Amino acid sequence: MRNSEYLYQYTSLETLAIILKEKKIKFSKLNSLDDPLEKYIGFICIPNSRFHITNNVGDFCFVSCWSKNKNESIAMWDMYGDRKKGVRIGLPADMLDPNYIINDNKKMCQHRLFECEEPIKKPPELIKISYNRTSDPVIIDKDLNLDLDSLGRYKIKDWEFQEEYRFRIFAEYDERIKANSYLFSSELTYNNFSFEKPISESYLLYGIKSSVMSKIKIIIGPDMPKGKRYLLESLIKDYEIDRRRVRNSKFTDPLFVL
């Protein structure tokens, strides 16, 4: 996918306000998404082994969900756009800040380097969702070989209408680093890694480039009430958004005009 291409997300007006003010987007745990089958893709077992691990690596996978589809979708508006009362935003595919550090105790280290002092040189991975398989589990074989690349990458065909792309990042706990701290990386490995330390946070925020904010596109939900439209007007003014980049949904009653 070219960096100049746009990704789109249906969301609430409140979330838009957070994005504009903090210049960050939300990454949610894979287990917390609306597809009830995704959490089973992360189920771990070791067949034919004296070990038996029952956990869910979906707890350690965080994703930010977008769509490449330029066309509006009534289903997407209803499911994710605050029941048509929110907004659809568009941002360039290279929106993430490659120099962002989550915080002092949660450093981005591309190859799990515990002495890492520099932020990761590449941001979370952008992956295209494939809709060609069922919710098969991730398997750890008797030699402890993991195939974790499938986490957050596959959905059943029922979700194909979303045409989804995701930014994906993993969180790793390791006893060799400060207690209750995690390394965040676009890759997850098993060596020296403990699945026994659940992550309390249900989401994390990741920085986007300041330069992309001038390129944001906003479509107003078809059922956004007058009060929220006034609030959106204030956001447009406060953050100096080019009004040519804001428009009503094509499903909006023609009597409504921003």
mmCIF file of C-alpha atoms in Angstrom:
data_model
loop_
_atom_site.group_PDB
_atom_site.id
_atom_site.type_symbol
_atom_site.label_atom_id
_atom_site.label_comp_id
_atom_site.label_asym_id
_atom_site.label_seq_id
_atom_site.Cartn_x
_atom_site.Cartn_y
_atom_site.Cartn_z
ATOM 1 C CA MET A 1 0.000 0.000 0.000
ATOM 2 C CA ARG A 2 1.411 3.396 -0.995
ATOM 3 C CA ASN A 3 2.030 5.923 1.773
ATOM 4 C CA SER A 4 0.092 8.537 -0.200
ATOM 5 C CA GLU A 5 -3.066 6.415 -0.021
ATOM 6 C CA TYR A 6 -5.670 7.081 2.638
ATOM 7 C CA LEU A 7 -7.076 4.851 5.344
ATOM 8 C CA TYR A 8 -10.538 5.494 6.778
ATOM 9 C CA GLN A 9 -12.070 4.960 10.200
ATOM 10 C CA TYR A 10 -15.634 5.399 11.431
ATOM 11 C CA THR A 11 -15.638 6.716 14.973
ATOM 12 C CA SER A 12 -17.276 9.061 17.468
ATOM 13 C CA LEU A 13 -16.932 12.829 17.615
ATOM 14 C CA GLU A 14 -15.285 12.425 21.019
ATOM 15 C CA THR A 15 -12.580 10.184 19.551
ATOM 16 C CA LEU A 16 -11.956 12.717 16.798
ATOM 17 C CA ALA A 17 -11.437 15.385 19.470
ATOM 18 C CA ILE A 18 -8.824 13.182 21.198
ATOM 19 C CA ILE A 19 -7.009 12.542 17.911
ATOM 20 C CA LEU A 20 -6.900 16.255 17.116
ATOM 21 C CA LYS A 21 -5.758 17.318 20.584
ATOM 22 C CA GLU A 22 -3.323 14.529 21.467
ATOM 23 C CA LYS A 23 -2.250 13.546 17.939
ATOM 24 C CA LYS A 24 -2.571 9.891 18.874
ATOM 25 C CA ILE A 25 -4.668 6.965 17.704
ATOM 26 C CA LYS A 26 -5.998 4.117 19.804
ATOM 27 C CA PHE A 27 -4.745 0.531 19.666
ATOM 28 C CA SER A 28 -7.144 -1.990 21.230
ATOM 29 C CA LYS A 29 -6.425 -5.485 22.510
ATOM 30 C CA LEU A 30 -7.183 -8.120 19.917
ATOM 31 C CA ASN A 31 -9.422 -9.818 22.486
ATOM 32 C CA SER A 32 -11.603 -6.737 22.876
ATOM 33 C CA LEU A 33 -12.683 -6.388 19.231
ATOM 34 C CA ASP A 34 -16.226 -6.968 18.065
ATOM 35 C CA ASP A 35 -15.492 -10.166 16.143
ATOM 36 C CA PRO A 36 -16.158 -12.856 18.800
ATOM 37 C CA LEU A 37 -14.022 -15.406 16.930
ATOM 38 C CA GLU A 38 -10.792 -13.417 16.897
ATOM 39 C CA LYS A 39 -9.950 -14.204 20.497
ATOM 40 C CA TYR A 40 -9.965 -17.912 19.692
ATOM 41 C CA ILE A 41 -7.331 -17.417 17.015
ATOM 42 C CA GLY A 42 -5.001 -16.550 19.877
ATOM 43 C CA PHE A 43 -5.680 -19.687 21.943
ATOM 44 C CA ILE A 44 -2.489 -21.592 22.762
ATOM 45 C CA CYS A 45 -1.939 -25.295 23.277
ATOM 46 C CA ILE A 46 1.010 -27.688 23.105
ATOM 47 C CA PRO A 47 -0.062 -31.048 21.671
ATOM 48 C CA ASN A 48 1.824 -34.238 22.543
ATOM 49 C CA SER A 49 3.815 -32.544 25.239
ATOM 50 C CA ARG A 50 4.143 -32.799 28.993
ATOM 51 C CA PHE A 51 3.452 -29.051 29.028
ATOM 52 C CA HIS A 52 0.040 -27.576 28.554
ATOM 53 C CA ILE A 53 -0.322 -23.824 28.203
ATOM 54 C CA THR A 54 -3.822 -22.422 28.191
ATOM 55 C CA ASN A 55 -3.746 -18.701 27.678
ATOM 56 C CA ASN A 56 -4.598 -16.174 25.059
ATOM 57 C CA VAL A 57 -1.853 -14.355 23.234
ATOM 58 C CA GLY A 58 -4.547 -12.018 21.959
ATOM 59 C CA ASP A 59 -4.015 -10.227 25.275
ATOM 60 C CA PHE A 60 -0.575 -9.213 24.022
ATOM 61 C CA CYS A 61 -1.611 -8.081 20.546
ATOM 62 C CA PHE A 62 -2.885 -4.524 20.020
ATOM 63 C CA VAL A 63 -4.408 -3.269 16.778
ATOM 64 C CA SER A 64 -5.825 -0.092 15.276
ATOM 65 C CA CYS A 65 -8.477 -0.911 12.681
ATOM 66 C CA TRP A 66 -9.033 1.018 9.440
ATOM 67 C CA SER A 67 -10.517 0.497 5.987
ATOM 68 C CA LYS A 68 -9.150 1.244 2.536
ATOM 69 C CA ASN A 69 -12.631 1.579 1.046
ATOM 70 C CA LYS A 70 -13.197 5.162 -0.121
ATOM 71 C CA ASN A 71 -16.930 4.620 -0.398
ATOM 72 C CA GLU A 72 -19.232 5.103 2.562
ATOM 73 C CA SER A 73 -20.964 2.091 4.058
ATOM 74 C CA ILE A 74 -24.262 2.231 5.936
ATOM 75 C CA ALA A 75 -23.254 -0.884 7.876
ATOM 76 C CA MET A 76 -19.932 0.669 8.917
ATOM 77 C CA TRP A 77 -21.657 3.917 9.910
ATOM 78 C CA ASP A 78 -24.087 2.011 12.095
ATOM 79 C CA MET A 79 -21.516 -0.319 13.682
ATOM 80 C CA TYR A 80 -18.598 2.040 14.276
ATOM 81 C CA GLY A 81 -19.699 5.618 13.557
ATOM 82 C CA ASP A 82 -21.625 6.156 16.799
ATOM 83 C CA ARG A 83 -24.771 4.842 15.120
ATOM 84 C CA LYS A 84 -24.435 7.354 12.283
ATOM 85 C CA LYS A 85 -23.988 10.227 14.768
ATOM 86 C CA GLY A 86 -20.186 10.279 14.605
ATOM 87 C CA VAL A 87 -17.666 10.921 11.859
ATOM 88 C CA ARG A 88 -15.588 9.093 9.303
ATOM 89 C CA ILE A 89 -11.991 10.274 9.244
ATOM 90 C CA GLY A 90 -9.378 9.710 6.566
ATOM 91 C CA LEU A 91 -5.611 9.926 7.146
ATOM 92 C CA PRO A 92 -2.579 9.021 5.005
ATOM 93 C CA ALA A 93 -1.407 5.424 5.386
ATOM 94 C CA ASP A 94 1.965 6.622 6.703
ATOM 95 C CA MET A 95 0.309 8.515 9.568
ATOM 96 C CA LEU A 96 2.298 6.911 12.425
ATOM 97 C CA ASP A 97 5.243 8.743 13.965
ATOM 98 C CA PRO A 98 8.323 6.466 13.587
ATOM 99 C CA ASN A 99 10.056 8.239 16.491
ATOM 100 C CA TYR A 100 7.246 7.839 19.010
ATOM 101 C CA ILE A 101 7.963 6.242 22.412
ATOM 102 C CA ILE A 102 4.909 4.951 24.274
ATOM 103 C CA ASN A 103 6.390 6.033 27.620
ATOM 104 C CA ASP A 104 9.608 5.733 29.613
ATOM 105 C CA ASN A 105 8.808 2.244 30.901
ATOM 106 C CA LYS A 106 7.362 0.910 27.652
ATOM 107 C CA LYS A 107 9.998 1.443 25.013
ATOM 108 C CA MET A 108 9.643 0.396 21.409
ATOM 109 C CA CYS A 109 12.507 -2.002 20.684
ATOM 110 C CA GLN A 110 12.413 -3.666 17.307
ATOM 111 C CA HIS A 111 14.434 -6.748 18.263
ATOM 112 C CA ARG A 112 13.641 -6.921 21.983
ATOM 113 C CA LEU A 113 16.896 -5.185 22.966
ATOM 114 C CA PHE A 114 16.457 -4.518 26.671
ATOM 115 C CA GLU A 115 19.217 -1.911 26.727
ATOM 116 C CA CYS A 116 17.470 -0.045 23.924
ATOM 117 C CA GLU A 117 17.539 3.712 24.496
ATOM 118 C CA GLU A 118 16.312 4.803 21.080
ATOM 119 C CA PRO A 119 12.740 4.553 19.822
ATOM 120 C CA ILE A 120 11.937 1.889 17.268
ATOM 121 C CA LYS A 121 12.964 2.879 13.756
ATOM 122 C CA LYS A 122 9.797 1.600 12.142
ATOM 123 C CA PRO A 123 6.270 2.035 13.498
ATOM 124 C CA PRO A 124 3.749 -0.771 14.115
ATOM 125 C CA GLU A 125 3.199 -2.976 11.100
ATOM 126 C CA LEU A 126 0.361 -2.194 8.681
ATOM 127 C CA ILE A 127 -1.279 -5.441 7.600
ATOM 128 C CA LYS A 128 -4.090 -6.231 5.191
ATOM 129 C CA ILE A 129 -6.760 -8.494 6.644
ATOM 130 C CA SER A 130 -7.336 -11.752 4.778
ATOM 131 C CA TYR A 131 -10.827 -13.229 4.722
ATOM 132 C CA ASN A 132 -10.052 -16.722 3.518
ATOM 133 C CA ARG A 133 -9.998 -18.919 6.599
ATOM 134 C CA THR A 134 -11.868 -19.818 9.754
ATOM 135 C CA SER A 135 -10.840 -19.097 13.325
ATOM 136 C CA ASP A 136 -8.102 -21.709 13.620
ATOM 137 C CA PRO A 137 -6.030 -21.494 16.808
ATOM 138 C CA VAL A 138 -2.389 -20.517 17.000
ATOM 139 C CA ILE A 139 -0.441 -23.690 17.787
ATOM 140 C CA ILE A 140 2.689 -24.198 19.838
ATOM 141 C CA ASP A 141 4.196 -27.545 18.941
ATOM 142 C CA LYS A 142 6.220 -29.771 21.256
ATOM 143 C CA ASP A 143 9.417 -27.932 20.283
ATOM 144 C CA LEU A 144 7.877 -24.613 21.313
ATOM 145 C CA ASN A 145 7.750 -23.251 17.786
ATOM 146 C CA LEU A 146 5.134 -20.546 17.476
ATOM 147 C CA ASP A 147 3.409 -19.220 14.421
ATOM 148 C CA LEU A 148 2.228 -15.886 15.776
ATOM 149 C CA ASP A 149 2.189 -13.990 12.514
ATOM 150 C CA SER A 150 -1.442 -15.017 12.045
ATOM 151 C CA LEU A 151 -2.565 -13.017 15.089
ATOM 152 C CA GLY A 152 -4.830 -10.196 14.026
ATOM 153 C CA ARG A 153 -4.297 -11.001 10.359
ATOM 154 C CA TYR A 154 -7.259 -13.238 9.482
ATOM 155 C CA LYS A 155 -11.041 -12.988 9.723
ATOM 156 C CA ILE A 156 -13.839 -15.118 8.361
ATOM 157 C CA LYS A 157 -15.493 -14.036 5.115
ATOM 158 C CA ASP A 158 -18.545 -12.638 6.900
ATOM 159 C CA TRP A 159 -16.427 -9.542 7.681
ATOM 160 C CA GLU A 160 -15.178 -9.057 4.136
ATOM 161 C CA PHE A 161 -17.336 -5.971 3.614
ATOM 162 C CA GLN A 162 -14.990 -4.048 5.925
ATOM 163 C CA GLU A 163 -12.010 -4.238 3.524
ATOM 164 C CA GLU A 164 -9.923 -3.842 6.648
ATOM 165 C CA TYR A 165 -6.329 -2.821 7.198
ATOM 166 C CA ARG A 166 -4.729 -2.826 10.636
ATOM 167 C CA PHE A 167 -1.744 -1.409 12.413
ATOM 168 C CA ARG A 168 -0.472 -4.186 14.682
ATOM 169 C CA ILE A 169 1.895 -4.173 17.633
ATOM 170 C CA PHE A 170 2.757 -6.746 20.299
ATOM 171 C CA ALA A 171 3.499 -6.264 23.991
ATOM 172 C CA GLU A 172 6.043 -8.541 25.663
ATOM 173 C CA TYR A 173 6.655 -8.994 29.387
ATOM 174 C CA ASP A 174 10.075 -10.189 30.453
ATOM 175 C CA GLU A 175 11.498 -10.756 33.933
ATOM 176 C CA ARG A 176 14.767 -9.138 32.882
ATOM 177 C CA ILE A 177 13.192 -5.728 32.625
ATOM 178 C CA LYS A 178 11.490 -3.637 35.274
ATOM 179 C CA ALA A 179 8.465 -5.262 36.899
ATOM 180 C CA ASN A 180 5.135 -4.475 35.274
ATOM 181 C CA SER A 181 6.894 -3.085 32.202
ATOM 182 C CA TYR A 182 6.507 -4.303 28.658
ATOM 183 C CA LEU A 183 8.427 -4.085 25.427
ATOM 184 C CA PHE A 184 6.340 -3.117 22.428
ATOM 185 C CA SER A 185 7.407 -4.458 19.059
ATOM 186 C CA SER A 186 6.016 -5.261 15.627
ATOM 187 C CA GLU A 187 7.258 -8.829 16.198
ATOM 188 C CA LEU A 188 6.524 -11.258 19.041
ATOM 189 C CA THR A 189 8.851 -14.110 19.986
ATOM 190 C CA TYR A 190 8.672 -16.863 22.585
ATOM 191 C CA ASN A 191 12.202 -17.077 24.014
ATOM 192 C CA ASN A 192 12.360 -15.765 27.598
ATOM 193 C CA PHE A 193 8.803 -14.565 27.239
ATOM 194 C CA SER A 194 6.124 -15.139 29.850
ATOM 195 C CA PHE A 195 2.441 -15.449 28.994
ATOM 196 C CA GLU A 196 1.647 -15.515 32.701
ATOM 197 C CA LYS A 197 1.721 -11.731 33.189
ATOM 198 C CA PRO A 198 -1.555 -10.272 31.941
ATOM 199 C CA ILE A 199 -1.528 -6.705 30.701
ATOM 200 C CA SER A 200 -4.026 -4.602 32.605
ATOM 201 C CA GLU A 201 -4.385 -1.932 29.929
ATOM 202 C CA SER A 202 -7.190 -2.650 27.471
ATOM 203 C CA TYR A 203 -5.724 -0.224 24.956
ATOM 204 C CA LEU A 204 -2.732 1.999 24.269
ATOM 205 C CA LEU A 205 -2.266 5.265 22.390
ATOM 206 C CA TYR A 206 0.323 5.736 19.674
ATOM 207 C CA GLY A 207 1.504 9.029 18.203
ATOM 208 C CA ILE A 208 0.855 10.193 14.665
ATOM 209 C CA LYS A 209 2.865 12.698 12.656
ATOM 210 C CA SER A 210 1.919 16.329 13.192
ATOM 211 C CA SER A 211 2.252 16.856 9.450
ATOM 212 C CA VAL A 212 -0.634 14.526 8.587
ATOM 213 C CA MET A 213 -3.178 16.521 10.581
ATOM 214 C CA SER A 214 -3.428 19.087 7.784
ATOM 215 C CA LYS A 215 -4.379 16.232 5.447
ATOM 216 C CA ILE A 216 -7.233 14.849 7.537
ATOM 217 C CA LYS A 217 -10.567 14.249 5.802
ATOM 218 C CA ILE A 218 -13.805 14.293 7.787
ATOM 219 C CA ILE A 219 -17.243 13.067 6.768
ATOM 220 C CA ILE A 220 -20.093 13.997 9.097
ATOM 221 C CA GLY A 221 -22.404 11.196 10.197
ATOM 222 C CA PRO A 222 -25.812 11.253 8.495
ATOM 223 C CA ASP A 223 -27.666 11.358 11.822
ATOM 224 C CA MET A 224 -25.344 13.690 13.731
ATOM 225 C CA PRO A 225 -27.612 15.943 15.852
ATOM 226 C CA LYS A 226 -27.400 19.713 15.834
ATOM 227 C CA GLY A 227 -25.586 19.917 19.183
ATOM 228 C CA LYS A 228 -22.774 17.655 18.009
ATOM 229 C CA ARG A 229 -22.559 19.626 14.771
ATOM 230 C CA TYR A 230 -21.900 22.752 16.831
ATOM 231 C CA LEU A 231 -19.127 20.914 18.690
ATOM 232 C CA LEU A 232 -17.635 19.736 15.407
ATOM 233 C CA GLU A 233 -17.728 23.310 14.137
ATOM 234 C CA SER A 234 -15.664 24.332 17.179
ATOM 235 C CA LEU A 235 -13.104 21.589 16.495
ATOM 236 C CA ILE A 236 -12.800 22.682 12.878
ATOM 237 C CA LYS A 237 -12.141 26.240 14.002
ATOM 238 C CA ASP A 238 -9.839 25.432 16.942
ATOM 239 C CA TYR A 239 -7.603 23.095 14.945
ATOM 240 C CA GLU A 240 -7.745 25.148 11.749
ATOM 241 C CA ILE A 241 -9.041 22.300 9.625
ATOM 242 C CA ASP A 242 -9.484 23.176 5.970
ATOM 243 C CA ARG A 243 -13.247 23.278 5.548
ATOM 244 C CA ARG A 244 -12.885 21.845 2.063
ATOM 245 C CA ARG A 245 -11.820 18.616 3.771
ATOM 246 C CA VAL A 246 -15.086 18.377 5.720
ATOM 247 C CA ARG A 247 -18.377 17.328 4.176
ATOM 248 C CA ASN A 248 -21.690 15.727 4.967
ATOM 249 C CA SER A 249 -22.285 12.030 4.448
ATOM 250 C CA LYS A 250 -23.933 11.162 1.166
ATOM 251 C CA PHE A 251 -26.657 9.549 3.282
ATOM 252 C CA THR A 252 -27.499 12.831 5.045
ATOM 253 C CA ASP A 253 -30.937 14.376 4.699
ATOM 254 C CA PRO A 254 -30.413 17.240 2.192
ATOM 255 C CA LEU A 255 -32.035 19.666 4.653
ATOM 256 C CA PHE A 256 -28.974 19.323 6.930
ATOM 257 C CA VAL A 257 -26.104 21.623 6.041
ATOM 258 C CA LEU A 258 -22.975 22.240 8.124
#
